[in-house]
Coordinates of C-alpha atoms (C1' of nucleotides) in Angstrom, one line a residue:
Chain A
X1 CA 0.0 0.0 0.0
X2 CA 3.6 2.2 0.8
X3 CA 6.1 3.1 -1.5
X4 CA 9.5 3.3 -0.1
X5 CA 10.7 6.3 1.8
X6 CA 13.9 8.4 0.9
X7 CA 15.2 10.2 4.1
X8 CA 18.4 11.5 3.7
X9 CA 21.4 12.3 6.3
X10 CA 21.9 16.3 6.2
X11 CA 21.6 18.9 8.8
X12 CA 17.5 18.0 9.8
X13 CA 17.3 15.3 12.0
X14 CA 15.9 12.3 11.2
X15 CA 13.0 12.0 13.1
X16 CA 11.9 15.0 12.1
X17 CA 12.0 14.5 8.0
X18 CA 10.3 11.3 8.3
X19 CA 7.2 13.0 10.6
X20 CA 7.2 15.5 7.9
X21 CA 6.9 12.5 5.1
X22 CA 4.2 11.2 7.1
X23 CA 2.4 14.1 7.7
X24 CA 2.2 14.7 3.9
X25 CA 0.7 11.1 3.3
X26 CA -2.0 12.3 5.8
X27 CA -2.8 15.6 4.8
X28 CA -2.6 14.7 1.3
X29 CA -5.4 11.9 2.4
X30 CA -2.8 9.2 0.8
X31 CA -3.2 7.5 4.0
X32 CA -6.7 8.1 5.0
X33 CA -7.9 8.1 7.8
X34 CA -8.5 5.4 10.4
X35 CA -6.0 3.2 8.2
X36 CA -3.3 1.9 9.6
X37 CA 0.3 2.9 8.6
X38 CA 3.5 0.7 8.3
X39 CA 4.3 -0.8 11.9
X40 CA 7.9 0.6 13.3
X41 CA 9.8 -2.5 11.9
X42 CA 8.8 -1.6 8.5
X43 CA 9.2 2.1 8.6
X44 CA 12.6 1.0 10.0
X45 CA 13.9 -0.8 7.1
X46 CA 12.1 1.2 4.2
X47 CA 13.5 4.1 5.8
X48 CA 17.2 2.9 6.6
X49 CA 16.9 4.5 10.3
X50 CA 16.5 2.7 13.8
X51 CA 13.5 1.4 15.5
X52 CA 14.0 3.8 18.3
X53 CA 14.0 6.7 15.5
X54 CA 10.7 5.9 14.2
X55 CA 9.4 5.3 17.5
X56 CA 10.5 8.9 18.4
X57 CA 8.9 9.9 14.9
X58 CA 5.4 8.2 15.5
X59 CA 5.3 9.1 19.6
X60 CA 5.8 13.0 18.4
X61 CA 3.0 12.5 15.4
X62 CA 0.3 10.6 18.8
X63 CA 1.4 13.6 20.8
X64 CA 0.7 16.1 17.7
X65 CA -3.0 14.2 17.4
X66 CA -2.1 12.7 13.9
X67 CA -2.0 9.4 14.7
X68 CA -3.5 6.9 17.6
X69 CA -0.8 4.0 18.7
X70 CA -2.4 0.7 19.8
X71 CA -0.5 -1.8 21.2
X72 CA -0.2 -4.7 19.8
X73 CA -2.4 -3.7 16.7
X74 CA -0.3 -0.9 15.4
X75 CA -0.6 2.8 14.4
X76 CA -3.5 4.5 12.8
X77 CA -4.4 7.8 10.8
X78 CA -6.2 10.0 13.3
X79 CA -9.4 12.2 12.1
X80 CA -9.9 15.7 13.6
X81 CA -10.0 15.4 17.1
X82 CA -13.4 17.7 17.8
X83 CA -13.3 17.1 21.4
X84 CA -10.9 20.0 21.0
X85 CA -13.8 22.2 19.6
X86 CA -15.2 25.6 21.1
X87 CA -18.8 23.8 20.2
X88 CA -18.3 20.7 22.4
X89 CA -17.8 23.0 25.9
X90 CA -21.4 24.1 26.0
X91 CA -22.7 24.0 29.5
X92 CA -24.9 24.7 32.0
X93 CA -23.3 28.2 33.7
X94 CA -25.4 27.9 36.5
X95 CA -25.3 27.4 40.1
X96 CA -26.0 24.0 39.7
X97 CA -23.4 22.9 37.0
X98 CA -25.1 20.1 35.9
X99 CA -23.7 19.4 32.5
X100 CA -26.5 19.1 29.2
X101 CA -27.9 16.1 27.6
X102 CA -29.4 14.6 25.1
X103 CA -28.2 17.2 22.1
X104 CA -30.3 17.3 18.9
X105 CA -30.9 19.2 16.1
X106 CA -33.3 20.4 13.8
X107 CA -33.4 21.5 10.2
X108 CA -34.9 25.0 9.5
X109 CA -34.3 25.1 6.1
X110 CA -31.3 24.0 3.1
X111 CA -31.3 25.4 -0.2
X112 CA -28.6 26.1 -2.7
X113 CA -27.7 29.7 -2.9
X114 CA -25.2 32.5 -4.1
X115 CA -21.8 33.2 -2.1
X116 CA -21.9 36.4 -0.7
X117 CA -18.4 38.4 0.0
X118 CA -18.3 36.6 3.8
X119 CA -19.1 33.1 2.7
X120 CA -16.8 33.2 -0.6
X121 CA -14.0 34.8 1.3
X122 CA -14.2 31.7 3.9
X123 CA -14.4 29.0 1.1
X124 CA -11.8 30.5 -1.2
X125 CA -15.0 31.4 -4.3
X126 CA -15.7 33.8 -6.0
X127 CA -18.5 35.8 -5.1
X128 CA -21.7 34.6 -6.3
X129 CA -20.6 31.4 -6.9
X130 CA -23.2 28.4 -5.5
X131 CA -23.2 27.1 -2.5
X132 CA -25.0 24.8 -0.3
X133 CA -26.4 26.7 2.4
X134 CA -27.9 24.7 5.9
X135 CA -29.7 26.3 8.8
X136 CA -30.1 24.2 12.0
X137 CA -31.3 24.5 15.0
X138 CA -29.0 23.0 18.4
X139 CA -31.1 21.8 21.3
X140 CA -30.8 20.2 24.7
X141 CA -34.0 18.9 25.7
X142 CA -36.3 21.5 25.6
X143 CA -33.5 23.9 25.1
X144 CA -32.7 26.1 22.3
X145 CA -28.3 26.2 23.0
X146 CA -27.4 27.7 19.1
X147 CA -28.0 28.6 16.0
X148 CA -26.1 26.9 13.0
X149 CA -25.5 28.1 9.4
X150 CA -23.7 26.0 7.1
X151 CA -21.7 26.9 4.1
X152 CA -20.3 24.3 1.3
X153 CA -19.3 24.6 -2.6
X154 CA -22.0 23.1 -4.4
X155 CA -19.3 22.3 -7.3
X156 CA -18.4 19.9 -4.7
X157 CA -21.3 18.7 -2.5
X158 CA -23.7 18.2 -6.3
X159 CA -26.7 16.6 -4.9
X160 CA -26.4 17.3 -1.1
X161 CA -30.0 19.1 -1.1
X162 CA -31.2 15.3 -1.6
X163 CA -29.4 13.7 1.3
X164 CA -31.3 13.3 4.6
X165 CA -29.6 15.3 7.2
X166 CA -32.0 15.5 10.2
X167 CA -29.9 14.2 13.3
X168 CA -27.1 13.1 10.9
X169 CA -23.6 13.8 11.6
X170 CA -22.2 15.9 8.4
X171 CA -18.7 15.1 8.6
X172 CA -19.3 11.5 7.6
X173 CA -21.4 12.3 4.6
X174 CA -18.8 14.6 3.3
X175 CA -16.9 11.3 3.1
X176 CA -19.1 8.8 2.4
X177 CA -20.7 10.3 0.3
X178 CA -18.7 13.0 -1.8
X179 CA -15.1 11.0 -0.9
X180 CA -14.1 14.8 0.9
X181 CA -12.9 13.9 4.7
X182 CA -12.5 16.6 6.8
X183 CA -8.7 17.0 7.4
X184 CA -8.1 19.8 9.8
X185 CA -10.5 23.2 10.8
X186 CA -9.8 26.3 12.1
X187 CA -12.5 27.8 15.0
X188 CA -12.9 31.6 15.4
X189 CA -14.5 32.6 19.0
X190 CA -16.2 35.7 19.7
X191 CA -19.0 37.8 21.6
X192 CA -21.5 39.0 19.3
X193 CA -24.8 40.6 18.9
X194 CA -27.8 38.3 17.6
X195 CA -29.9 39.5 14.9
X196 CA -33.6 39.7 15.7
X197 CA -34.1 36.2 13.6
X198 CA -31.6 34.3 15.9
X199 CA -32.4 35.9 18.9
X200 CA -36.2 34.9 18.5
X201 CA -35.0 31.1 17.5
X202 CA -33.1 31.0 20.5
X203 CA -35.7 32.9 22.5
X204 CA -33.5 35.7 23.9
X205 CA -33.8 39.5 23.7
X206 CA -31.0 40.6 21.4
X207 CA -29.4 42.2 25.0
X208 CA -28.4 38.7 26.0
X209 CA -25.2 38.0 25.2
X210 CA -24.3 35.4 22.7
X211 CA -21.0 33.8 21.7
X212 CA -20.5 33.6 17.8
X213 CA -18.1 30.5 16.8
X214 CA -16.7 30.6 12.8
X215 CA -15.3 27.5 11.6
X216 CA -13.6 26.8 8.2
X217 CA -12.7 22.9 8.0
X218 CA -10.8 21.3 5.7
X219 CA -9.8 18.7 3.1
X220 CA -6.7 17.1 2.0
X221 CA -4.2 19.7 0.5
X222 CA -6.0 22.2 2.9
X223 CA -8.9 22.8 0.6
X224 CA -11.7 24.7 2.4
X225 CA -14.9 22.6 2.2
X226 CA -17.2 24.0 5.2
X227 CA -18.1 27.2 6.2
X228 CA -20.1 26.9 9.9
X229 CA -21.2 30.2 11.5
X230 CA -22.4 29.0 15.2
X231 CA -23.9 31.4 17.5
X232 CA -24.8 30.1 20.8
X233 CA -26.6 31.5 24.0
X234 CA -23.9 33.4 25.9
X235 CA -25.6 32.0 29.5
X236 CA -24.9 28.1 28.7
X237 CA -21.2 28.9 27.4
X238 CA -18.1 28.5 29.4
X239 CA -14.7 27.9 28.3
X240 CA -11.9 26.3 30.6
X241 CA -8.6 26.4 30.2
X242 CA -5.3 25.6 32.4
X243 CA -2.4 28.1 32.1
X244 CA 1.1 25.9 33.2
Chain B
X1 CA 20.3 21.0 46.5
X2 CA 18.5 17.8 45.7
X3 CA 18.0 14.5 47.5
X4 CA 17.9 11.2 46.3
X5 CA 14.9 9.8 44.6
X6 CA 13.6 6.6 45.8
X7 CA 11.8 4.9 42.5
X8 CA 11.0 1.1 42.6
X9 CA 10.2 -1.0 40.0
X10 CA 7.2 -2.2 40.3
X11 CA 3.8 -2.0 37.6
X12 CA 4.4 2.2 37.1
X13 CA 6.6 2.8 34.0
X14 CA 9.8 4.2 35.8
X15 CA 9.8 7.4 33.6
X16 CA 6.3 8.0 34.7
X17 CA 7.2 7.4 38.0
X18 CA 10.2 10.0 37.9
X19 CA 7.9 12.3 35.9
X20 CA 6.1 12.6 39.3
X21 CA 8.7 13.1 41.6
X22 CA 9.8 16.2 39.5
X23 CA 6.1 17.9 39.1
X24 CA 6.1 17.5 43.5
X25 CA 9.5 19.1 43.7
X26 CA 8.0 21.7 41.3
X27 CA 4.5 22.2 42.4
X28 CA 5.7 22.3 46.1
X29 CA 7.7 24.8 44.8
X30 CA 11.6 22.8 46.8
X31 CA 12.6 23.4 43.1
X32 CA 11.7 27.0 42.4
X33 CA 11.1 29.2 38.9
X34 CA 14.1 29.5 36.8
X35 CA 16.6 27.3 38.6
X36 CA 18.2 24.3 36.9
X37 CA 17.3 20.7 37.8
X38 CA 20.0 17.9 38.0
X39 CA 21.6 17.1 34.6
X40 CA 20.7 13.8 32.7
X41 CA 23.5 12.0 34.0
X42 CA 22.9 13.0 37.9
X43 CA 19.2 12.2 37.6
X44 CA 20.0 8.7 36.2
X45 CA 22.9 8.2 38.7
X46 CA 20.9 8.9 41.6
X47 CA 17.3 7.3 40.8
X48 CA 19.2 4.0 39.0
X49 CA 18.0 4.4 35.7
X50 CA 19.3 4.6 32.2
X51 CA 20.1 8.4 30.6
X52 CA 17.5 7.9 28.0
X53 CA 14.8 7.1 30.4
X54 CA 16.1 10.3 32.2
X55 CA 15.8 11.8 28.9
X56 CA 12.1 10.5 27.7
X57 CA 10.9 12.2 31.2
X58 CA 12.4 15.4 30.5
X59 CA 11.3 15.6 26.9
X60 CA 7.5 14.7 28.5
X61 CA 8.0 17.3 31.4
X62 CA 9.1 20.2 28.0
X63 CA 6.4 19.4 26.4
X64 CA 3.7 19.5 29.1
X65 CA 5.4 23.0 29.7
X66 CA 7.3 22.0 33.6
X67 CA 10.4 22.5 32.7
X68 CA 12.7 24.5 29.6
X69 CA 15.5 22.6 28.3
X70 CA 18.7 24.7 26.9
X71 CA 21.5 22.2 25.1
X72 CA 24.5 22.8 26.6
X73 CA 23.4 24.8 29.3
X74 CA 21.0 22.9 31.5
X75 CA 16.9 22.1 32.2
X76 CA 15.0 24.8 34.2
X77 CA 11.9 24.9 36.1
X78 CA 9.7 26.7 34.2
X79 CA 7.0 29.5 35.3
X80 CA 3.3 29.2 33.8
X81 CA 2.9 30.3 30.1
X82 CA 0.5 33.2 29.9
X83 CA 1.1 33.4 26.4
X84 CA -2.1 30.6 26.1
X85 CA -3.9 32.6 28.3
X86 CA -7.4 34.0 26.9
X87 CA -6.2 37.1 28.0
X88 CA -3.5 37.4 25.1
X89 CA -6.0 37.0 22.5
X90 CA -7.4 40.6 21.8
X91 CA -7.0 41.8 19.0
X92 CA -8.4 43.7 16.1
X93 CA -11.1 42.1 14.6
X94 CA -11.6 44.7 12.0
X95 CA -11.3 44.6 8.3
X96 CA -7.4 45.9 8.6
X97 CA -6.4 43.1 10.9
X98 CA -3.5 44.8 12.6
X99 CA -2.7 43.7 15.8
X100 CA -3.1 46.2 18.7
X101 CA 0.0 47.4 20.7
X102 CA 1.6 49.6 22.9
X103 CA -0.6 48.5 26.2
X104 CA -1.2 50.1 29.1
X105 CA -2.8 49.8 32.3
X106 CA -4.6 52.8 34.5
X107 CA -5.0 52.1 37.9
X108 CA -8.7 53.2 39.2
X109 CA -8.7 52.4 42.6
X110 CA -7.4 50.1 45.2
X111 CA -8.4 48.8 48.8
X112 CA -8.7 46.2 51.3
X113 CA -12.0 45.1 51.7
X114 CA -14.3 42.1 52.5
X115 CA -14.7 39.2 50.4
X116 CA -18.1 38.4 49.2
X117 CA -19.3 34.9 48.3
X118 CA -17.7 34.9 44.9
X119 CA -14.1 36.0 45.6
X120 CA -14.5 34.0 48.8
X121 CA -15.5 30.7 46.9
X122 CA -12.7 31.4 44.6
X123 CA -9.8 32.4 46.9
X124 CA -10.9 29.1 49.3
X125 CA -11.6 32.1 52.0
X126 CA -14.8 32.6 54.3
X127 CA -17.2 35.3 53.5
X128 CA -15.7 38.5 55.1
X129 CA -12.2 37.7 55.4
X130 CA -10.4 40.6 54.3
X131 CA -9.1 40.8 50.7
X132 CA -6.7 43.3 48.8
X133 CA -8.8 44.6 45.8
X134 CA -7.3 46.3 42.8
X135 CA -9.3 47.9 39.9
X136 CA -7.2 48.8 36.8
X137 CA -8.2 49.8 33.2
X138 CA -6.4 48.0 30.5
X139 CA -5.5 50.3 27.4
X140 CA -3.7 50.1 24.2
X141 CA -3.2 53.9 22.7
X142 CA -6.4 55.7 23.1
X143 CA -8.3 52.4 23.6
X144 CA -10.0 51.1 26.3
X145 CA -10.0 47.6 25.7
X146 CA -10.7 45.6 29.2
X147 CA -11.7 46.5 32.4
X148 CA -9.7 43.6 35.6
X149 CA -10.7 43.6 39.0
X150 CA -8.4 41.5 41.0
X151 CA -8.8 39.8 44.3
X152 CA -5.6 38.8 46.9
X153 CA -6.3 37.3 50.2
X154 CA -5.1 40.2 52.8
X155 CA -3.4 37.7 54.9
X156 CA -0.6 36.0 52.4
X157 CA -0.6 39.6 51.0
X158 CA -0.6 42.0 54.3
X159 CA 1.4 45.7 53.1
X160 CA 0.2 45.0 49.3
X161 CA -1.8 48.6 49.5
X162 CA 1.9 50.4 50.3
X163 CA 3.1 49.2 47.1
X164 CA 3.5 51.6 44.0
X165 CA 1.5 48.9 41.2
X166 CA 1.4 51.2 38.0
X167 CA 2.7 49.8 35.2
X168 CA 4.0 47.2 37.2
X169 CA 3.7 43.2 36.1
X170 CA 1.7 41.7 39.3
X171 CA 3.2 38.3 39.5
X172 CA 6.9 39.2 39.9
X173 CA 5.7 41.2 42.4
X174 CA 3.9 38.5 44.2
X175 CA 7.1 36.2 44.0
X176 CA 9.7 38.8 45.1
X177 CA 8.0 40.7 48.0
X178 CA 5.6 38.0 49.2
X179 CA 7.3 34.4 48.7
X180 CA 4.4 33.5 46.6
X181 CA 4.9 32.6 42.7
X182 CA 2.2 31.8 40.5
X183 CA 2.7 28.0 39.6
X184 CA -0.3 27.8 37.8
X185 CA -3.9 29.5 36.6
X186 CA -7.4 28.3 35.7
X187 CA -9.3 30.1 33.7
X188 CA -13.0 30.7 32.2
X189 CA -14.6 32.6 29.5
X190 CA -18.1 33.7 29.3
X191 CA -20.1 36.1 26.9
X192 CA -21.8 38.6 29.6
X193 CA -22.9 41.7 29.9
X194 CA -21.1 44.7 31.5
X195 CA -22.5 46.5 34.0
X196 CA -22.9 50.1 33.6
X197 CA -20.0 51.0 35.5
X198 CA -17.7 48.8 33.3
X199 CA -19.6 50.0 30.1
X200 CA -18.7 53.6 31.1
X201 CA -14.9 52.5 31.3
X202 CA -15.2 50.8 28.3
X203 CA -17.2 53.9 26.8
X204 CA -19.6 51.3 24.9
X205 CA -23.1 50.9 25.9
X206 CA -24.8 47.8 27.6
X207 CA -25.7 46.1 24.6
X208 CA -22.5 45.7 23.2
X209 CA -21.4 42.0 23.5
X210 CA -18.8 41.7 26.2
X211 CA -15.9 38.6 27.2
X212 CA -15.9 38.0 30.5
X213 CA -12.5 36.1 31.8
X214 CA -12.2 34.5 35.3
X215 CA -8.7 33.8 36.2
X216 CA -7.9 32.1 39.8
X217 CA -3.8 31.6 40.1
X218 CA -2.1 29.1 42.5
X219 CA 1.0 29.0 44.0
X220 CA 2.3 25.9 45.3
X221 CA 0.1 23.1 46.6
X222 CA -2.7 24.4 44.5
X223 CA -3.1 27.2 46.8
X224 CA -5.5 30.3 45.1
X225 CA -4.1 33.2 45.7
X226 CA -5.4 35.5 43.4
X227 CA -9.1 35.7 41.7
X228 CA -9.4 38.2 38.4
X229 CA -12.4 39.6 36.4
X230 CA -11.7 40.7 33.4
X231 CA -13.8 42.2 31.3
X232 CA -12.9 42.8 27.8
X233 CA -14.7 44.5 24.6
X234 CA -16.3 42.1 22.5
X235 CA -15.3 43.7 19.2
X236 CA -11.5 43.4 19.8
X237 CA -11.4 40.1 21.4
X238 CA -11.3 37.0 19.0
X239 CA -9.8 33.4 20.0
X240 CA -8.5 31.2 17.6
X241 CA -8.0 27.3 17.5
X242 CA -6.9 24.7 15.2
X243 CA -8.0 21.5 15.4
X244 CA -6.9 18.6 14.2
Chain C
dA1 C1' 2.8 -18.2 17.4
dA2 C1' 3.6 -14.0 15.1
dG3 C1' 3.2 -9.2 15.0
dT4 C1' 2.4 -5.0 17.2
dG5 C1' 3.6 -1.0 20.2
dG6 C1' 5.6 0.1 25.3
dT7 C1' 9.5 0.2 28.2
dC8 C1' 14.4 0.2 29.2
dT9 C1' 19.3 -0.2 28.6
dA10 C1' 24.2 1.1 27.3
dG11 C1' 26.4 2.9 24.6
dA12 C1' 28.0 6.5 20.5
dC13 C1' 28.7 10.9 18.5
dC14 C1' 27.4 15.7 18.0
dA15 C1' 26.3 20.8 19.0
dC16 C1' 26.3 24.1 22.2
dC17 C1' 27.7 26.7 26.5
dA18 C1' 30.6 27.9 30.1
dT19 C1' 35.3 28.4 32.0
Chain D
dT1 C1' 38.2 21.6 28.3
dG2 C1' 34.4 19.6 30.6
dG3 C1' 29.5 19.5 31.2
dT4 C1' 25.1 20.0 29.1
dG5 C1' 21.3 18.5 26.2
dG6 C1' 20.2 16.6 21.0
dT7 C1' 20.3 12.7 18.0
dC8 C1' 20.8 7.9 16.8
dT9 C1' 21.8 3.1 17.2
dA10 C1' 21.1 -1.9 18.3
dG11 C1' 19.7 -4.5 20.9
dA12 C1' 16.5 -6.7 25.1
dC13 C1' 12.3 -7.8 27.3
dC14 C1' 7.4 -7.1 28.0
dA15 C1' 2.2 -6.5 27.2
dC16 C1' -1.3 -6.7 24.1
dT17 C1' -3.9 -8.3 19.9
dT18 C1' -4.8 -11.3 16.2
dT19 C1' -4.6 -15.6 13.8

DNA sequence: AAGTGGTCTAGACCACCAT
DNA sequence: TGGTGGTCTAGACCACTTT
């Protein structure tokens, strides 16, 4: 399934050319992901470097979040790790920090549409190009947490508006279905204003404050293939990080 | 300056196990901010393990941000990074994305005074115990971009009030006159509103959207001992993240 | 039993820093 | 010159997974 690897001795170290080979197999989706690569023997000999070298190679790339290690089945291409996301740390803020449940979400309507400046700028179109525009509704229960709009290239996603996508997860479709895997995204955090539509939807005053999340993710070659606009209540958000 | 280290070998991988004898000398603060840990070879003479064991510690310790390692001159305890703290992220968010500079800080008022619930809760104090309270304005040329309120427990900080603070960085300060580094910082963000005394510092209105920061720094032994409000214009803070 | 990654050793040589 | 960390090797043994 490999070719053979050429990693040669002069001034960058070792370890560090082959993690750089291997991170061009995965971002250039030659490995894809969930596969697994060559164990450490192999990359040892193809390579002409130690075991311990490609050890220090593939512990760097676990540690970097582009590959999971398994003992004793081997190493395997990692997907975006959204764990990670701004969108996943949506909580209850109040006194009783009883974390939400039970998240769903709800279409509120998909058509196909022009780009405007915002939405080509993100997904690298021209403006007025087509895109594949998706409004959903977050909720907890009987909650409405956020609004989400969704932005893709309809060059690329032809037929989307014919999928099913009530209480799917998009990320696989892109792949499944349209053989475009989301690589890597970038997140965008910030307090905004609601307009009156969203404010309504998530049945606020446009006074309450609301965080507005922008993500562009992804493809191989670091094509931009989503465009997500997120804007959740302000009052069920909290971020936590630890500064060592 | 050091003892010897006791590590057996028994399940715990020993590099995990000498990994944890370092954090205690650092988070007990017996091996204090700036000063250089035993070399590779001392560490592996005195626990009984190989240098590269020694070695795959270190590198771990680096990474998870403990300790800085210089070739040729040594490996140093290392003081928390506020560079990934939410509190470096302002920026311009206009069109002209040029980064702000040049900032300042205004001191408004300070005083000793007694803790409510919230700075209690925080500081791990009882409701009225007395606390050192310092209001400053955070400024970048004519801008006011944040407003902190900052909470010290009067005890650990007793004579704090006689101290000239302008322009001054806080945590040296806490190190050099009061025995008390910062070893490390929580934090939480939150879209709120500002009240209409911050507003007025901020010279925005209510409605604006507003990021609300809560910092709480330990020193050693995960002691608080110092809580921090910071309240910073929406439309010049924007976090960024990469996810992979 | 064979293959995988996880741990650990005992070296070697190098680049860098202080003296 | 001697001490430091940075890289790299060639093994050994173990724990885990699959066949």
């Amino acid at each position: 399934m490999e070719k053979i690897q050429l990693t040669l001795v002069n001034g960058r170290p070792l370890y560090l050319q082959l993690a750089e080979a291997i991170k061009q197999y995965i971002t250039s989706n030659t490995w894809q992901q969930g596969m697994m690569i060559p164990s450490e023997t192999e990359l040892s000999k193809t390579c002409d470097v130690s075991v311990g070298t490609v050890k220090k190679t593939l512990d760097m790339l676990a540690q970097e979040g582009y590959v999971i290690r398994h003992q004793g089945k081997g190493t395997f291409v990692a997907g975006p790790d959204f764990s990670k996301s701004f969108t996943r740390f949506f909580r209850y803020s109040d006194e009783n920090a009883t974390p939400l449940s039970e998240f769903g979400s709800k279409t509120l309507g998909k058509s196909v549409i022009q780009s405007d400046k915002t939405v080509a700028k993100a997904l690298g179109l021209d403006v007025g190009e087509k895109v594949f525009y998706l409004h959903r509704l977050r909720t907890s229960q009987s909650l409405n947490l956020a609004v989400e709009k969704i932005y893709l290239p309809y060059e690329r996603f032809r037929g989307i508006e014919h999928i099913s996508l009530t209480d799917a997860l998009l990320y696989p479709i892109y792949q499944t279905h349209f053989n475009t895997p989301v690589v890597w995204a970038d997140e965008y955090l910030q307090a905004v204003i609601a307009d009156t539509d969203t404010a309504h939807l998530l049945k606020i005053d446009t006074t309450t404050p609301v965080i507005g999340i922008e993500r562009i993710a992804y493809t191989s070659r670091d094509v931009p293939i989503e465009f997500r606009q997120h804007i959740g209540r302000g009052d069920h958000f909290k971020y936590h990080i630890v500064v060592r």
